[in-house]
mmCIF file of C-alpha atoms in Angstrom:
data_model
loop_
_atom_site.group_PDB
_atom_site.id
_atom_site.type_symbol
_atom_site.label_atom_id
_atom_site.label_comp_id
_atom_site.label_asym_id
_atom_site.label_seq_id
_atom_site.Cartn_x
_atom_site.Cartn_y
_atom_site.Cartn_z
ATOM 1 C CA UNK A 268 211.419 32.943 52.890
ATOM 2 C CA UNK A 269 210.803 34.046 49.725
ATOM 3 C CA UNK A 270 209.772 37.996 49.115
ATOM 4 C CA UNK A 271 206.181 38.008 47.080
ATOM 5 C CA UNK A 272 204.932 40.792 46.532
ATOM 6 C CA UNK A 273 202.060 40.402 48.876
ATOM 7 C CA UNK A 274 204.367 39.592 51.669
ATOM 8 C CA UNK A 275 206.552 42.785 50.951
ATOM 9 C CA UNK A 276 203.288 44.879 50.650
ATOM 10 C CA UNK A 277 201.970 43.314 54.225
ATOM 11 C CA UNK A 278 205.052 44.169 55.599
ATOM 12 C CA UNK A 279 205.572 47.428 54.044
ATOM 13 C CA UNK A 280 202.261 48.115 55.084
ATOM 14 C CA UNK A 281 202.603 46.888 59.038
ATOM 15 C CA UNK A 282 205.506 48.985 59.012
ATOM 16 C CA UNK A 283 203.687 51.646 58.298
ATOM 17 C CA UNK A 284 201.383 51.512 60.752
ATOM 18 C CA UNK A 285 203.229 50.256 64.004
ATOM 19 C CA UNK A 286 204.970 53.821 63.321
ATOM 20 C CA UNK A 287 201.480 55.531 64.180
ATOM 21 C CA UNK A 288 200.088 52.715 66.349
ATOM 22 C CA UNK A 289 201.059 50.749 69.497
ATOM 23 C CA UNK A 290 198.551 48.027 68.967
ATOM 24 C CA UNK A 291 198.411 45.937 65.896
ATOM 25 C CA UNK A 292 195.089 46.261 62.938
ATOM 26 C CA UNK A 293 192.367 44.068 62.944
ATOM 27 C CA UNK A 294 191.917 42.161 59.854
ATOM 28 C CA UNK A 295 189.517 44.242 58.771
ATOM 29 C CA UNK A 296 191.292 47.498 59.675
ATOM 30 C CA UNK A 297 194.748 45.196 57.673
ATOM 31 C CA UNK A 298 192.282 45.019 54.560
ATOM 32 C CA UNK A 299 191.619 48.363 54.455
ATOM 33 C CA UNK A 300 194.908 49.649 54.611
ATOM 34 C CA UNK A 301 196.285 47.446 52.210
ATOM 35 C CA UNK A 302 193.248 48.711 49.296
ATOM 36 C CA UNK A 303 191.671 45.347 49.604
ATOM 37 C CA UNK A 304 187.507 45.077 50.146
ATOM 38 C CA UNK A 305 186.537 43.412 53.477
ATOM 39 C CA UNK A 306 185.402 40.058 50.960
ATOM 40 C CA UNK A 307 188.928 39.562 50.885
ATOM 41 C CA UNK A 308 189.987 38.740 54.491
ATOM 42 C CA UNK A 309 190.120 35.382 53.726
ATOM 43 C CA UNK A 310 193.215 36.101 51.464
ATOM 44 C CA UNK A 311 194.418 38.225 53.453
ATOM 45 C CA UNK A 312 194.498 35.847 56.478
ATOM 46 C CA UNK A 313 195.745 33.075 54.079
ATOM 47 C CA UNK A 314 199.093 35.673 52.985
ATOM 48 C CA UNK A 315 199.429 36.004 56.657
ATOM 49 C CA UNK A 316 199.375 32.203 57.584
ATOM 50 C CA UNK A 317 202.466 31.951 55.055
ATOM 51 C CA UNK A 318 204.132 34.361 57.122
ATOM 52 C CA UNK A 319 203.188 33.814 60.357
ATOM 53 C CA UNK A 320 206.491 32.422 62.775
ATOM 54 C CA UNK A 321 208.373 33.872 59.991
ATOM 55 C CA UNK A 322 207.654 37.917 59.607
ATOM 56 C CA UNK A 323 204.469 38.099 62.018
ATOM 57 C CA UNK A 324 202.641 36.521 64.773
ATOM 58 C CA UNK A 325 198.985 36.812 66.924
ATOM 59 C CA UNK A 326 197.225 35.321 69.561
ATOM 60 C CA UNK A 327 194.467 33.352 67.739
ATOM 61 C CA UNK A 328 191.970 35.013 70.529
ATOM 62 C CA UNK A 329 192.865 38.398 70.463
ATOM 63 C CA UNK A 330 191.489 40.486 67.765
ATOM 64 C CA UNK A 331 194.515 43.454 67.837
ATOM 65 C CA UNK A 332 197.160 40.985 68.604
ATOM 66 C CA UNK A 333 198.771 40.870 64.920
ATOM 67 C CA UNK A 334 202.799 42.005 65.770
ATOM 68 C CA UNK A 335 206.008 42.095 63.300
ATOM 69 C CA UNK A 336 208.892 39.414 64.463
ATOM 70 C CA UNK A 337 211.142 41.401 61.692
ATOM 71 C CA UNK A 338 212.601 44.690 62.586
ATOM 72 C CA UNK A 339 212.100 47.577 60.203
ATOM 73 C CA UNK A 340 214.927 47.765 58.342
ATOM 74 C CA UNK A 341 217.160 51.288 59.811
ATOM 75 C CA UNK A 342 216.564 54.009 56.822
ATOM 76 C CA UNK A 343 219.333 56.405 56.200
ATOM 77 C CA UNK A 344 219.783 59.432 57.821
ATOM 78 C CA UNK A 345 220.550 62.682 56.077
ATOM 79 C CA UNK A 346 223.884 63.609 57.364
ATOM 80 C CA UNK A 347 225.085 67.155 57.050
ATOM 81 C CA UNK A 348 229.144 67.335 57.415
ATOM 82 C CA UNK A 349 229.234 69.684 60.476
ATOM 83 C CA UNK A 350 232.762 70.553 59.610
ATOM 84 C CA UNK A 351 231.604 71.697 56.366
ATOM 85 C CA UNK A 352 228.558 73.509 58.110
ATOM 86 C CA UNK A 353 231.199 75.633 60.460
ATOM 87 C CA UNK A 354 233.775 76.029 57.279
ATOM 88 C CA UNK A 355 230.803 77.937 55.659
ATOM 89 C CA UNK A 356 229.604 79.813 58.508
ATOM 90 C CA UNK A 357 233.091 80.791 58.799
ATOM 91 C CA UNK A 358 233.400 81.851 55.178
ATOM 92 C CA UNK A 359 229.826 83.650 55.927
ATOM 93 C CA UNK A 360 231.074 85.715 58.909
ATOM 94 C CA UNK A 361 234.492 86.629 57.408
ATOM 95 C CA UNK A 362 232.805 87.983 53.861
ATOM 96 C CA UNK A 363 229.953 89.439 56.534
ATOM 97 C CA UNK A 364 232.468 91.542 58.041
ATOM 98 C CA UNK A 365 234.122 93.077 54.832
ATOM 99 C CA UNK A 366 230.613 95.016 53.827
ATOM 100 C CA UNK A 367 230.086 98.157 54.108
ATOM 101 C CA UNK A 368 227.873 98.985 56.966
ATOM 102 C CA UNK A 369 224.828 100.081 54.920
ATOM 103 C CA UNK A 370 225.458 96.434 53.309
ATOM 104 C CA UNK A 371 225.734 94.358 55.962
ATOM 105 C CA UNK A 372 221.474 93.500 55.709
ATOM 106 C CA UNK A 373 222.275 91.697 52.349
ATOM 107 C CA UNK A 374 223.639 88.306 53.919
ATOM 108 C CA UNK A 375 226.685 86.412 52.735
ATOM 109 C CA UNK A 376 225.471 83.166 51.124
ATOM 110 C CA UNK A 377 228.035 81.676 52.424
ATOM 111 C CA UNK A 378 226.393 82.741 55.625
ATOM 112 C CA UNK A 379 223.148 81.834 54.952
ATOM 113 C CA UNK A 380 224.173 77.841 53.745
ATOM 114 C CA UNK A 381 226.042 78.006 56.620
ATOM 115 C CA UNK A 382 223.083 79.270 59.227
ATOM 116 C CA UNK A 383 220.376 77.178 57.358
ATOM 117 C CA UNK A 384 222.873 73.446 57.174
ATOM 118 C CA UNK A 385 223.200 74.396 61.059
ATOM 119 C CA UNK A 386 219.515 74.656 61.496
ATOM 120 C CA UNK A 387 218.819 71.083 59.681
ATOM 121 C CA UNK A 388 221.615 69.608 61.650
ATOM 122 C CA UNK A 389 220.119 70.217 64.681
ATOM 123 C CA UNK A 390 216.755 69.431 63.979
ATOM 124 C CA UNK A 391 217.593 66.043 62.607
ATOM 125 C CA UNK A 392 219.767 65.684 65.946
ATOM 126 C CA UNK A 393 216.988 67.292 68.191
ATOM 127 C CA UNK A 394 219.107 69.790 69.158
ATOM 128 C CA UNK A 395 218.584 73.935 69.351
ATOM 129 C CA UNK A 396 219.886 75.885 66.449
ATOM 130 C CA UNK A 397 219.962 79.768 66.076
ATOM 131 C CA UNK A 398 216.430 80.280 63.844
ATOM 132 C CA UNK A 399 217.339 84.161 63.158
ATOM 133 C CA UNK A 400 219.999 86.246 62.064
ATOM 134 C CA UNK A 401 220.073 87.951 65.865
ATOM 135 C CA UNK A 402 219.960 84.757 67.497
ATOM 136 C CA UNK A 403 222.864 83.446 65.324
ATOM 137 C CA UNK A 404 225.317 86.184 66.323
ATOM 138 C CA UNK A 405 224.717 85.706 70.161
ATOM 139 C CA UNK A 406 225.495 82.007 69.676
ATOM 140 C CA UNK A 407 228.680 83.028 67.738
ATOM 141 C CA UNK A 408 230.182 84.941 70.472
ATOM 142 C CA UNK A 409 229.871 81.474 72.907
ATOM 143 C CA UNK A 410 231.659 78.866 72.745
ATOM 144 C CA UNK A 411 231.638 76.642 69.198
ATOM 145 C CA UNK A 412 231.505 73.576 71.183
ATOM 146 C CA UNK A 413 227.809 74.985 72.937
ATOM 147 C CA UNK A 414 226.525 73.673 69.326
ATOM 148 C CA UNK A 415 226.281 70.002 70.572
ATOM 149 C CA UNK A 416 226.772 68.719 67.379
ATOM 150 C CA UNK A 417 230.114 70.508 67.031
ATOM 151 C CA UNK A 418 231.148 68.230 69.898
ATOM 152 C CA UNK A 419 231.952 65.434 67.396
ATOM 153 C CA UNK A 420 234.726 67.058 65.645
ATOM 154 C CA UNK A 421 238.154 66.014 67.417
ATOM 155 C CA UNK A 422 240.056 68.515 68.858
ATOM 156 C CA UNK A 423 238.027 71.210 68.995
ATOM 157 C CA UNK A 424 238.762 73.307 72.061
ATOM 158 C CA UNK A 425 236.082 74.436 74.288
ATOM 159 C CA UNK A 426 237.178 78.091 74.157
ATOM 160 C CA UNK A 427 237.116 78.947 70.273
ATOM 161 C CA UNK A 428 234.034 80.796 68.951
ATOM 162 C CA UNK A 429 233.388 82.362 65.770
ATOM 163 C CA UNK A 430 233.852 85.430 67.169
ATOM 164 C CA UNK A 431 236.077 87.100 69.391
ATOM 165 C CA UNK A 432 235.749 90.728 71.435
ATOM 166 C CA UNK A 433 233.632 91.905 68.779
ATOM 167 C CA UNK A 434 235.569 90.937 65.717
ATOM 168 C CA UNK A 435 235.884 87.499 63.935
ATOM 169 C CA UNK A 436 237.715 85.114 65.643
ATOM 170 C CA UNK A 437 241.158 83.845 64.282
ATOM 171 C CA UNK A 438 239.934 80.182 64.310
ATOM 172 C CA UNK A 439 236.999 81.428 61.595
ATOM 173 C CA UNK A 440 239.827 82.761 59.202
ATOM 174 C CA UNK A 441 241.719 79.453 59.608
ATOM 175 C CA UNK A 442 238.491 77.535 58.882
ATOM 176 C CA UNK A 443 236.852 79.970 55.815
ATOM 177 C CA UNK A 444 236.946 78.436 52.382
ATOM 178 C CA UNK A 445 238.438 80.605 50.344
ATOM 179 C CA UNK A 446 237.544 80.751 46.138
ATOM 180 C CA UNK A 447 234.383 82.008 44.132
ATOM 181 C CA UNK A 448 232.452 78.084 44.135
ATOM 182 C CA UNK A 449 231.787 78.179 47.547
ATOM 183 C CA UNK A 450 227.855 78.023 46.488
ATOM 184 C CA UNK A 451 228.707 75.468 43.700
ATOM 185 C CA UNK A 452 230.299 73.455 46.219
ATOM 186 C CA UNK A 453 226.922 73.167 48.655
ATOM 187 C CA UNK A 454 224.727 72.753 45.989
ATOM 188 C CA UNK A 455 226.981 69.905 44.856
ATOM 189 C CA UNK A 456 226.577 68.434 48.699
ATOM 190 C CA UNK A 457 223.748 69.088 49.544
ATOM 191 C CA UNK A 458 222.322 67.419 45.909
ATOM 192 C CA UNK A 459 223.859 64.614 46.624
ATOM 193 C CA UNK A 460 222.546 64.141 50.043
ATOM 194 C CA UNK A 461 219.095 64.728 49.185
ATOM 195 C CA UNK A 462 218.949 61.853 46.764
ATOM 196 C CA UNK A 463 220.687 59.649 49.422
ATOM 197 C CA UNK A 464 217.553 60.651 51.628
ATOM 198 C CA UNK A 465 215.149 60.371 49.169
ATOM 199 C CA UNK A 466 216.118 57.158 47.781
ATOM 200 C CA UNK A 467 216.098 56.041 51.323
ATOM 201 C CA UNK A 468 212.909 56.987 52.440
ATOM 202 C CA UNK A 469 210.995 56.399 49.766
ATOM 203 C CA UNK A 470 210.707 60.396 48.650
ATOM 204 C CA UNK A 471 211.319 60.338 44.666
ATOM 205 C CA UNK A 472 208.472 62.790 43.866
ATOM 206 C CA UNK A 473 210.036 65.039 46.423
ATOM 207 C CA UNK A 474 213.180 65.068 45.298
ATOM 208 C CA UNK A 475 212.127 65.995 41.629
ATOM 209 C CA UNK A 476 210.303 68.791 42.892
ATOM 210 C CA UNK A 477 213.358 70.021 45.231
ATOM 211 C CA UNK A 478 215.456 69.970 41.413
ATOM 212 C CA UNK A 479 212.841 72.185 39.832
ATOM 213 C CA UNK A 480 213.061 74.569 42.166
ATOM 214 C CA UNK A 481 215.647 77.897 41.936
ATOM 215 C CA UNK A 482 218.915 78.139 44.759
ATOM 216 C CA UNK A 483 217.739 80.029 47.280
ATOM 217 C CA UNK A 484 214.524 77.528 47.956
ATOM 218 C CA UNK A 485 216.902 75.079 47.888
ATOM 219 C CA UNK A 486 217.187 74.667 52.282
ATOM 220 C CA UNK A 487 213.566 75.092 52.239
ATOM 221 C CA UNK A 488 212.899 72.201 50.211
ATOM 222 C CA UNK A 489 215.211 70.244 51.847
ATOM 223 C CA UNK A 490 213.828 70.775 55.350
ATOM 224 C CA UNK A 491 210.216 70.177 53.885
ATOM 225 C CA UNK A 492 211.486 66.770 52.415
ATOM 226 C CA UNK A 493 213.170 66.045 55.911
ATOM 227 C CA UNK A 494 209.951 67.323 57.579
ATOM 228 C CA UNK A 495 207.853 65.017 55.758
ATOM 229 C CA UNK A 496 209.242 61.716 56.632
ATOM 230 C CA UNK A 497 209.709 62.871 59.941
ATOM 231 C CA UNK A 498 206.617 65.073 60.837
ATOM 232 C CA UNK A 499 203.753 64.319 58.931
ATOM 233 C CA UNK A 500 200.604 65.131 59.693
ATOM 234 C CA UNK A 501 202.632 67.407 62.697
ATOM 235 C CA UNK A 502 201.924 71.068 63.717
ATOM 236 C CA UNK A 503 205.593 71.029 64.013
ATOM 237 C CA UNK A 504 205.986 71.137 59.982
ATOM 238 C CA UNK A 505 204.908 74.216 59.380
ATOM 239 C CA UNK A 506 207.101 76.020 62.071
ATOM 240 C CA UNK A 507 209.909 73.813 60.822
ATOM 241 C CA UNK A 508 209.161 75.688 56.766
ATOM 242 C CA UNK A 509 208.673 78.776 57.933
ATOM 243 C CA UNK A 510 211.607 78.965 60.218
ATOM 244 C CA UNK A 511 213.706 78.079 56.997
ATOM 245 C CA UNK A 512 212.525 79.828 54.745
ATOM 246 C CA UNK A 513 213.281 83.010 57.147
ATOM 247 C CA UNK A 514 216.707 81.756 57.293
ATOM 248 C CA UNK A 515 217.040 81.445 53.577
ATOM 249 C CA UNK A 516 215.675 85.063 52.659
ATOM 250 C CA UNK A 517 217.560 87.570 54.739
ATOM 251 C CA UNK A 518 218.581 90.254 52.434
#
């Protein structure tokens, strides 16, 4: 069938609001949401009978009956490389270790990339993540594999953790990235994920606002632009910011 661009906005629109509701609009309710004035049912019902066996369906005796026979097309995920996630964490912990003592409350960005890609990971995964600086160091003297999400990298063995008896572990110093660009390098990523995500979801104002703002807002955006496809109009949003932001402004 041919996409008009009623048909596109009906089904953009549906879309839309099977995500919120169980039960399909009324006509009325369908007129509203689309911008149109109640006087102009009878077009909408005559874009729906174009479409109807095709993209929707209702029982002609049931006012909230109006379904979708198309699935909504599967958006794209953000995907965070967790091997890149534990090669900065890594980098974080090892450059963490060489301050001074009297230093060591100005955290690595290495580090704090590190902690705050961990902390998106799992939220996009539903997972638990460390949220502080505290919590983070308790979870690196466990097991690596105890982050779920770690699970997916081959190999890993069950008994490695970032750190060992105190001290950082030998697997960390195998897996730091060594060199100066280590922050060039996430931006880089993490830029180029974004756009992925906001291209997919339909978030191009967001992501011009995420490349006005300076580097170290930069996992706070990104959660907010995740947060708002996937939260809105959620309580959880603002704990999801705030917990972020913490992670982004230790130091």
């Amino acid at each position: 069938m041919k996409i008009t661009k009623h048909r596109q906005k009906i089904l953009d629109t549906l879309q839309q609001w099977f995500s919120i509701h169980k039960q399909g609009p009324t006509l009325e309710e369908l007129c509203q949401e689309l911008g149109m004035q109640p006087r102009q049912k009878a077009t909408v019902q005559k874009w729906l009978q174009t479409m109807r066996g095709i993209d929707v369906e209702w029982d002609d005796h049931s006012a909230r009956s109006l379904r979708l026979l198309t699935s909504e097309p599967e958006k794209p995920s953000l995907q965070l490389s967790v091997t890149d996630t534990l090669r900065y964490l890594a980098t974080g912990v090892v450059q963490w270790e060489k301050l001074e003592l009297e230093k060591r409350s100005q955290v690595p960005e290495a580090l704090r990339i590190g902690m705050s890609r961990m902390y998106l990971t799992s939220l996009l995964q539903g997972e638990q993540a460390p949220e502080n600086l505290p919590q983070f160091f308790d979870w690196a003297e466990t097991s690596i594999a105890s982050w779920k999400p770690a699970q997916e990298i081959k190999y890993l063995s069950p008994d490695v953790s970032v750190i060992e008896d105190g001290v950082v572990s030998d697997f960390a110093r195998e897996w730091q990235v060594s060199g100066n660009n280590v922050v060039a390098q996430v931006q880089e990523s993490v830029l180029k994920d974004v756009l992925e995500y906001c291209r997919g979801n339909q978030l191009e104002d967001a992501y011009r606002a995420f490349r006005l703002l300076n580097y170290h807002e930069t996992y706070s955006s990104l959660l907010r632009i995740s947060a708002m496809a996937t939260f809105t109009r959620n309580q959880t949003t603002t704990r999801v910011i705030v917990t972020v932001r913490n992670l982004c402004r230790y130091g």
